[in-house]
Short mmCIF file of C-alpha atoms in Angstrom, two decimals:
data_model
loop_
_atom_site.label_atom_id
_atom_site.label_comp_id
_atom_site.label_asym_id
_atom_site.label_seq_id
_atom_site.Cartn_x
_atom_site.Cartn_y
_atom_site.Cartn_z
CA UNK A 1 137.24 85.66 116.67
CA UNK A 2 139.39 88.07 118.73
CA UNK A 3 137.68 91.28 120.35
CA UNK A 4 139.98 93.29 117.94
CA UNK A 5 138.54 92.13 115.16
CA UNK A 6 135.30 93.88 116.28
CA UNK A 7 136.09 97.34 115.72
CA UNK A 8 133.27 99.53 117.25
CA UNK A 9 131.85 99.44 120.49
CA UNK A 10 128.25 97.99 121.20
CA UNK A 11 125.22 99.82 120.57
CA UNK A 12 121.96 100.34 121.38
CA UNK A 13 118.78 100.19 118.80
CA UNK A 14 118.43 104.32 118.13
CA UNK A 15 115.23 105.75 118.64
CA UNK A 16 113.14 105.97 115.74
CA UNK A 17 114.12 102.83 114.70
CA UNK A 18 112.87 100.56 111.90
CA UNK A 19 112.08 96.50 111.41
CA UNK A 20 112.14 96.68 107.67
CA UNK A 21 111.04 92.76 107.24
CA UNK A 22 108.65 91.03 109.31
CA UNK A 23 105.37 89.16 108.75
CA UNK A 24 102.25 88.54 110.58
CA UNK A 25 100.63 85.21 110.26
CA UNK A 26 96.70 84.50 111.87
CA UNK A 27 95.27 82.10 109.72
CA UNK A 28 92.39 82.16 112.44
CA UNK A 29 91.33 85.59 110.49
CA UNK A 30 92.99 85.73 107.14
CA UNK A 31 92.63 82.23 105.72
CA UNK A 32 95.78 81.15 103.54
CA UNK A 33 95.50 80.73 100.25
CA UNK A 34 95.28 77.59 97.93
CA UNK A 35 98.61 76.53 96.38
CA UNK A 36 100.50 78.16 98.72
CA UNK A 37 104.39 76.86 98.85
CA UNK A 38 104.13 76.26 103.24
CA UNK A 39 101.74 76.65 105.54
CA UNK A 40 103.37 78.85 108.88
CA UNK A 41 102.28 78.40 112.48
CA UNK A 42 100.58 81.14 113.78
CA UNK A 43 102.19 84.56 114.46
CA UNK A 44 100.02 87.56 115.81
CA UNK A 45 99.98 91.11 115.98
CA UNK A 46 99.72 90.76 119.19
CA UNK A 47 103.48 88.66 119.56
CA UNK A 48 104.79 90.86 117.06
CA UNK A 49 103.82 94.45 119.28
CA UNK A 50 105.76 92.21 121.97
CA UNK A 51 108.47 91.45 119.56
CA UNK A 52 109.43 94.71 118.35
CA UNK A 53 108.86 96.60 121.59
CA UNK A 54 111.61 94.24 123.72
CA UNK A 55 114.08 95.00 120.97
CA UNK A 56 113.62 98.87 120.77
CA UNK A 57 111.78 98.95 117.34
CA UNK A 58 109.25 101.99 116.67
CA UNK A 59 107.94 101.77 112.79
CA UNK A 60 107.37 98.02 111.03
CA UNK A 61 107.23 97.50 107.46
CA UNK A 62 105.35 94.62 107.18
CA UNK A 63 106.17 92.26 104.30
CA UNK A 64 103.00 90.23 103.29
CA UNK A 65 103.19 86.64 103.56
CA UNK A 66 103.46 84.46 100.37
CA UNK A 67 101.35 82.29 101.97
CA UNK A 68 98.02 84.58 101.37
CA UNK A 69 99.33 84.75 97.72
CA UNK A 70 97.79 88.26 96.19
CA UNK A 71 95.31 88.87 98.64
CA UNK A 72 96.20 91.79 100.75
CA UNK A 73 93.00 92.18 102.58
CA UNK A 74 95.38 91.12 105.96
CA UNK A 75 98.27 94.00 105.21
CA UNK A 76 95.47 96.56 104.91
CA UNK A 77 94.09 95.14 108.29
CA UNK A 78 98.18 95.18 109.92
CA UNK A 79 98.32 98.67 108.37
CA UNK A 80 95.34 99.58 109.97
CA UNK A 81 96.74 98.79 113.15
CA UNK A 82 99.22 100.93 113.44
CA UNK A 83 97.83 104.70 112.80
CA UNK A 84 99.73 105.44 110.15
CA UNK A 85 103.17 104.97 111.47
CA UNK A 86 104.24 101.40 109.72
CA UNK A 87 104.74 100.98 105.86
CA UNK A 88 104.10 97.35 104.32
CA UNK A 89 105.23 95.55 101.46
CA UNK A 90 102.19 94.24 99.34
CA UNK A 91 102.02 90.96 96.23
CA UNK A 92 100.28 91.89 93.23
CA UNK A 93 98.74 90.14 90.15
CA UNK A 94 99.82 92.49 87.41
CA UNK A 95 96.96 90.94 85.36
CA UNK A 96 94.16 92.46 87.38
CA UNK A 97 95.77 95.03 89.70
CA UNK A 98 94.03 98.50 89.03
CA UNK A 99 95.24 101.88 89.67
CA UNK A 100 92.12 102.13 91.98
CA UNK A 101 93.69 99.58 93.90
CA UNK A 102 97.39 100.67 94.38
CA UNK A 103 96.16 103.93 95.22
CA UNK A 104 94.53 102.25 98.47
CA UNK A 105 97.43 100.19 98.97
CA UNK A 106 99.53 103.59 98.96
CA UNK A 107 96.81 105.46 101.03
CA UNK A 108 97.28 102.39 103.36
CA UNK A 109 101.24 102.68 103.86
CA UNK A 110 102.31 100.03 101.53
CA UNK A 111 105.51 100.89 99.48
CA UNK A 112 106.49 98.15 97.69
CA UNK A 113 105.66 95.00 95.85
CA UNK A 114 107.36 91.98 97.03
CA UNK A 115 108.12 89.49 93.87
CA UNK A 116 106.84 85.74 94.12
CA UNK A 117 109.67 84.20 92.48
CA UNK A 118 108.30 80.44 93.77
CA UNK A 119 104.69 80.59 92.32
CA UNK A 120 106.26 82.19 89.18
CA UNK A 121 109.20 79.29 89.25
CA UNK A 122 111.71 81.74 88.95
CA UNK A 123 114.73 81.09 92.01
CA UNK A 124 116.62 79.42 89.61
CA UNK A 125 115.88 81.38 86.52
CA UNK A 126 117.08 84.81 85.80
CA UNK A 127 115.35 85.35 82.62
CA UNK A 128 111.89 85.09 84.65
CA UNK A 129 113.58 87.59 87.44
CA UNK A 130 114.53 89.90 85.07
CA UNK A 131 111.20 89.76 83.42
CA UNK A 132 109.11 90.25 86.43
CA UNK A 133 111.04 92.79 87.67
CA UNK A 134 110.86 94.81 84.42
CA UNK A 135 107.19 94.15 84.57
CA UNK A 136 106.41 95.69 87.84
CA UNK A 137 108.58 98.47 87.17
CA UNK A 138 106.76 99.19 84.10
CA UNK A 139 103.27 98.17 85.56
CA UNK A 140 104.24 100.93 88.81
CA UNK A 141 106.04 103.81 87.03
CA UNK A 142 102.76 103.67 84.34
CA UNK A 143 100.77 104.38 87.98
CA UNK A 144 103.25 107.22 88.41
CA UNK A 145 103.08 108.01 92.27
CA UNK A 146 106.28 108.17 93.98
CA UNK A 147 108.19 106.58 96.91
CA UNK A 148 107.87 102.65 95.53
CA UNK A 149 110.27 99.67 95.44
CA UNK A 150 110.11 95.89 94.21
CA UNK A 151 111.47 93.51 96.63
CA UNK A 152 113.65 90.14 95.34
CA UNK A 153 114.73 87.22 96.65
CA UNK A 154 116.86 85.16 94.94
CA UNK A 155 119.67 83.07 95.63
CA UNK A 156 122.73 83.05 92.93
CA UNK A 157 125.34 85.18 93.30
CA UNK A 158 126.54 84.76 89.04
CA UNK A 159 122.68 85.96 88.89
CA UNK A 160 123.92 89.51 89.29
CA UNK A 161 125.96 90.07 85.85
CA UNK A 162 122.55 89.96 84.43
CA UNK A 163 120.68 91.75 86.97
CA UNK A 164 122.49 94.51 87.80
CA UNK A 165 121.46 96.20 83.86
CA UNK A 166 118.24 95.89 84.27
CA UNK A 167 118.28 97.10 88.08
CA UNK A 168 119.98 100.18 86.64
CA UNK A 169 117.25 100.45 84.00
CA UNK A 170 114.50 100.36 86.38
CA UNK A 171 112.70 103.51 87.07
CA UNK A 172 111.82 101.68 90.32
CA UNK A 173 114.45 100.96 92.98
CA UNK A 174 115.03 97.44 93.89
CA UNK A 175 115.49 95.82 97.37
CA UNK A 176 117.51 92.04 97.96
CA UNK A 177 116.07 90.24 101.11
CA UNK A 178 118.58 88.41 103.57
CA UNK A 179 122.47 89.72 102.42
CA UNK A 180 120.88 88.45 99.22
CA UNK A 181 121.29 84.89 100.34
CA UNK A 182 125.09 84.93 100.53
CA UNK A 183 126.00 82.26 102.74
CA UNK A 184 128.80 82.40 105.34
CA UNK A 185 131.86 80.42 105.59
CA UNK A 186 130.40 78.08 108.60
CA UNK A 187 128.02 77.08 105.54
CA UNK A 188 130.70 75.37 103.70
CA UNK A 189 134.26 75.65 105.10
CA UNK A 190 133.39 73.78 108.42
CA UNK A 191 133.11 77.17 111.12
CA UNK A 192 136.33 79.10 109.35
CA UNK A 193 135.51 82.35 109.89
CA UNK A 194 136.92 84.33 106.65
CA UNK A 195 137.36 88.27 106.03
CA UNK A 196 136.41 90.52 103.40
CA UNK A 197 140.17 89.74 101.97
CA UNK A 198 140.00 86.04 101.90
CA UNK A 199 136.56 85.01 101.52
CA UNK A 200 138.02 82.14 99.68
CA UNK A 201 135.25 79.85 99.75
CA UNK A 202 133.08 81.29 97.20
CA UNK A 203 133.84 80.25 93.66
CA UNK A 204 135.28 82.95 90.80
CA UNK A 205 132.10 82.68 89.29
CA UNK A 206 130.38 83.82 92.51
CA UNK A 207 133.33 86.28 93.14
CA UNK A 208 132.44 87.84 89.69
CA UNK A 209 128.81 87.99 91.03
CA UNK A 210 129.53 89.56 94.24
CA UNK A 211 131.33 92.20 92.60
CA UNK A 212 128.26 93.15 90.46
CA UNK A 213 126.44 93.16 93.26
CA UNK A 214 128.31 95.93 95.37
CA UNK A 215 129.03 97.80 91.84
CA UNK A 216 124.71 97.80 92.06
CA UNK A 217 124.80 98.56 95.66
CA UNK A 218 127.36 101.63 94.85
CA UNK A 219 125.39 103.01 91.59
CA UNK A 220 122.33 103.71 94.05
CA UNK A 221 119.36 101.80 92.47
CA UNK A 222 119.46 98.94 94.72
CA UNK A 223 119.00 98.59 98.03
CA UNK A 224 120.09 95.11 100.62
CA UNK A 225 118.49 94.26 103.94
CA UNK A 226 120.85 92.84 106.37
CA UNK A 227 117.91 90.02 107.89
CA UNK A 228 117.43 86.12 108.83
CA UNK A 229 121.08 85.83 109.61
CA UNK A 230 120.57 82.58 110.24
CA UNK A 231 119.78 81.80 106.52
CA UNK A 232 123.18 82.49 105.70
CA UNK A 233 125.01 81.24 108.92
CA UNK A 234 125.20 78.91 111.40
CA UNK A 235 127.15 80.84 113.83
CA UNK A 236 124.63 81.89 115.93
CA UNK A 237 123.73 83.95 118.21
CA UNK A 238 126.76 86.50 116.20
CA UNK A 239 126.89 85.01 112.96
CA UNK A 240 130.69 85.95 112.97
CA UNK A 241 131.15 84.57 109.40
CA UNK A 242 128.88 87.54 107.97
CA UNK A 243 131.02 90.41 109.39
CA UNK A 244 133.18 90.90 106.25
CA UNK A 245 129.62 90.46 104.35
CA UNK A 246 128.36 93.58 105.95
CA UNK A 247 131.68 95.78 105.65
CA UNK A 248 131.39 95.26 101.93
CA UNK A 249 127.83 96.07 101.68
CA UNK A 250 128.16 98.92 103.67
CA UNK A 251 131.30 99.58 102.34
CA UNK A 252 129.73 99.98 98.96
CA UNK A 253 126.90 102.42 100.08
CA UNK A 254 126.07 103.08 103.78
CA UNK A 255 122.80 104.53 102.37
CA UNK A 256 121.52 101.28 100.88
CA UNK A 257 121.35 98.97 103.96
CA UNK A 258 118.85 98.72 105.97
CA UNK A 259 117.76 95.86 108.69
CA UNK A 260 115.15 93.60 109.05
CA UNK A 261 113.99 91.12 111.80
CA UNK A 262 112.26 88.09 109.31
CA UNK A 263 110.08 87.43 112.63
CA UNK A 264 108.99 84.92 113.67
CA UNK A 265 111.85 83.15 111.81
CA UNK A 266 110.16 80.97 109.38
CA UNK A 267 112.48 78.27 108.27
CA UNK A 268 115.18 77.98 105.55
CA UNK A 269 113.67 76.87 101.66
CA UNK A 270 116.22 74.10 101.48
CA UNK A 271 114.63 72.80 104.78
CA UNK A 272 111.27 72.51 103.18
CA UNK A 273 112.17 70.29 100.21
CA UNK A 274 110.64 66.84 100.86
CA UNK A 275 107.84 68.28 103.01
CA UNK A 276 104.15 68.83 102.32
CA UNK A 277 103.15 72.41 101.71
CA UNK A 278 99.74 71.79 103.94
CA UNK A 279 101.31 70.79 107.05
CA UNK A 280 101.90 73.71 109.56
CA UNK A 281 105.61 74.48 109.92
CA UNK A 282 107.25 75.65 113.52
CA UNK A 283 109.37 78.87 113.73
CA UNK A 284 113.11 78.64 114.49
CA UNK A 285 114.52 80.53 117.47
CA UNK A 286 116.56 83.13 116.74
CA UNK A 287 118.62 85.39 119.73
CA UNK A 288 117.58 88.75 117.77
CA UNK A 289 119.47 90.95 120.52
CA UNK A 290 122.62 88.35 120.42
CA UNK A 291 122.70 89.14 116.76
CA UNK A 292 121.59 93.14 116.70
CA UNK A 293 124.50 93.22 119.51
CA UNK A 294 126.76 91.65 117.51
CA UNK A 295 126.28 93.37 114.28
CA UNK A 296 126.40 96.68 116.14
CA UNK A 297 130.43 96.35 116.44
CA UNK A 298 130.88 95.92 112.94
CA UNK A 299 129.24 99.25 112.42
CA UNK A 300 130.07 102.93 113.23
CA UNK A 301 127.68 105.55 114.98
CA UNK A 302 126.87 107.41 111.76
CA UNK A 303 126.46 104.30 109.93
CA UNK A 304 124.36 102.57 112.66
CA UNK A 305 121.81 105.65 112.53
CA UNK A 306 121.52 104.89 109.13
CA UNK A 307 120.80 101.59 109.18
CA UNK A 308 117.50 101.45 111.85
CA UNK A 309 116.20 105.18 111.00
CA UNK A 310 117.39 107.34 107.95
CA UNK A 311 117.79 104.50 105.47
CA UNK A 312 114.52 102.73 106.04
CA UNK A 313 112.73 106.13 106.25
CA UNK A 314 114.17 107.00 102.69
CA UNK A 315 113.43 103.94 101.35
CA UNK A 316 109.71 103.49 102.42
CA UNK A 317 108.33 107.31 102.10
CA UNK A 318 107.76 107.93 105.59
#
């Protein structure tokens, strides 16, 4: 790709600014939980202070890993950590959660729920998605304090005709993990790098999707986090291929991106199939600077600020 293509100049990681996805993994301390769907290496708070200090990151939201399952007795410990200044993203069993109990999750810092779409089998189901996420919504806007969210994962781009209504509906904003798992050309069209006009190797059904998806993005109520590059791409350490992803995200609504690290880069779902869910999985290396370098010349000053501080700040109630 030609240095015109990248329009702005590099930046630096503004002050103030926020990982939005990360997880901490000691095992040592916080045994995993049965059933879980892979078993990470360890990761500590330790490595992760290290992490987010040589990249220029002040305030963590920490996501809680699917591998404890519901248990957030580590996120409260993270939380903990950090005097107030981080925000985390908790997993709860709507069957037994209490109001008792998301008021010290709030008290804590946590802001949102992340959605177990594997232990619910729902990936590759929208009518569980939508279900769930109507659920929470419900089960959190009966609670009634402010400043919540319900994170998704899911990876179908025709998904979003049926989404975006009831992402609208909610009375709880919604936030997609990882460009909502839109993969780049070097995925599929052997390293061509494509723009935002000819992005010609997604299908019209998944055309039709991405469309609903920045209509979402534009009528406010969701949110995307532009994270784990490298599960979309395979163009590292830039990930070229997800430049005209990003100018139509941000294109859509500046004020609904945010970025995440997905340290310590566990590895891709289709990677796991085949494997045992016991045996302890390595981390992939990732250049996070390569890519946050990258990704800042596809981005203007105003919007950049957005992105690390004033979006994530919005977003989590801090």
């Amino acid at each position: 790709m030609s240095d015109a293509v990248n329009k702005f100049p590099v930046k630096a990681v503004p002050p103030g600014a926020w990982d939005t996805h990360h997880h901490i993994f000691e095992p040592d301390r916080f045994p995993f939980a049965a059933g879980r769907h892979f078993t990470p290496a360890r990761a500590s708070l330790e490595q992760l202070r290290d992490f987010e200090k040589s990249i220029g990151v002040e305030h963590v939201c920490i996501a809680h890993g699917l591998s404890y399952g519901a248990d957030c007795t580590s996120l409260l410990y993270y939380l903990g950590q950090f005097g107030g200044t981080a925000r985390g993203i908790c997993v709860l069993d709507l069957d037994t959660v209490t109001d008792e109990l998301l008021n010290t999750y709030h008290e804590a810092g946590v802001r949102s729920v992340r959605l177990d779409f594997f232990r619910h089998q729902a990936m590759n189901d929208v009518r569980i998605q939508t279900r769930l996420i109507e659920a929470t919504a419900r089960r959190l806007a009966q609670w009634g304090r402010p400043g919540w969210s319900i994170q998704i994962q899911q990876p179908h781009l025709h998904f979003w005709h049926e989404l975006r209504k009831i992402i609208n509906d909610s009375p709880i904003p919604v936030v997609v993990d990882h460009f909502a798992l839109i993969e780049g050309s070097s995925y599929r069209a052997d390293d061509e790098i494509t723009d935002i006009q000819n992005c010609s190797y997604l299908t019209e059904k998944e055309h039709l999707g991405l469309q609903e998806l920045c209509q979402t993005l534009r009528e406010g109520n969701l949110w995307i986090k532009l994270s784990a590059p490298n599960r979309c791409s395979n163009m590292a350490p830039g990930f070229q291929d997800l430049r005209w992803l990003v100018r139509l995200f941000v294109d859509a609504n500046s004020k609904r991106v945010v970025w995440g690290s997905d340290w310590p880069h566990t590895q891709r779902h289709k990677d796991r199939i085949g494997k045992e869910a016991s045996s302890e999985e390595a981390f992939l290396k990732v250049d996070d600077k390569g890519w946050i370098e990258s990704l800042s010349q596809w981005m203007s000053e105003e919007e950049w600020q957005a992105l690390w501080v004033g979006n994530p700040a919005t977003l989590y109630d801090y």
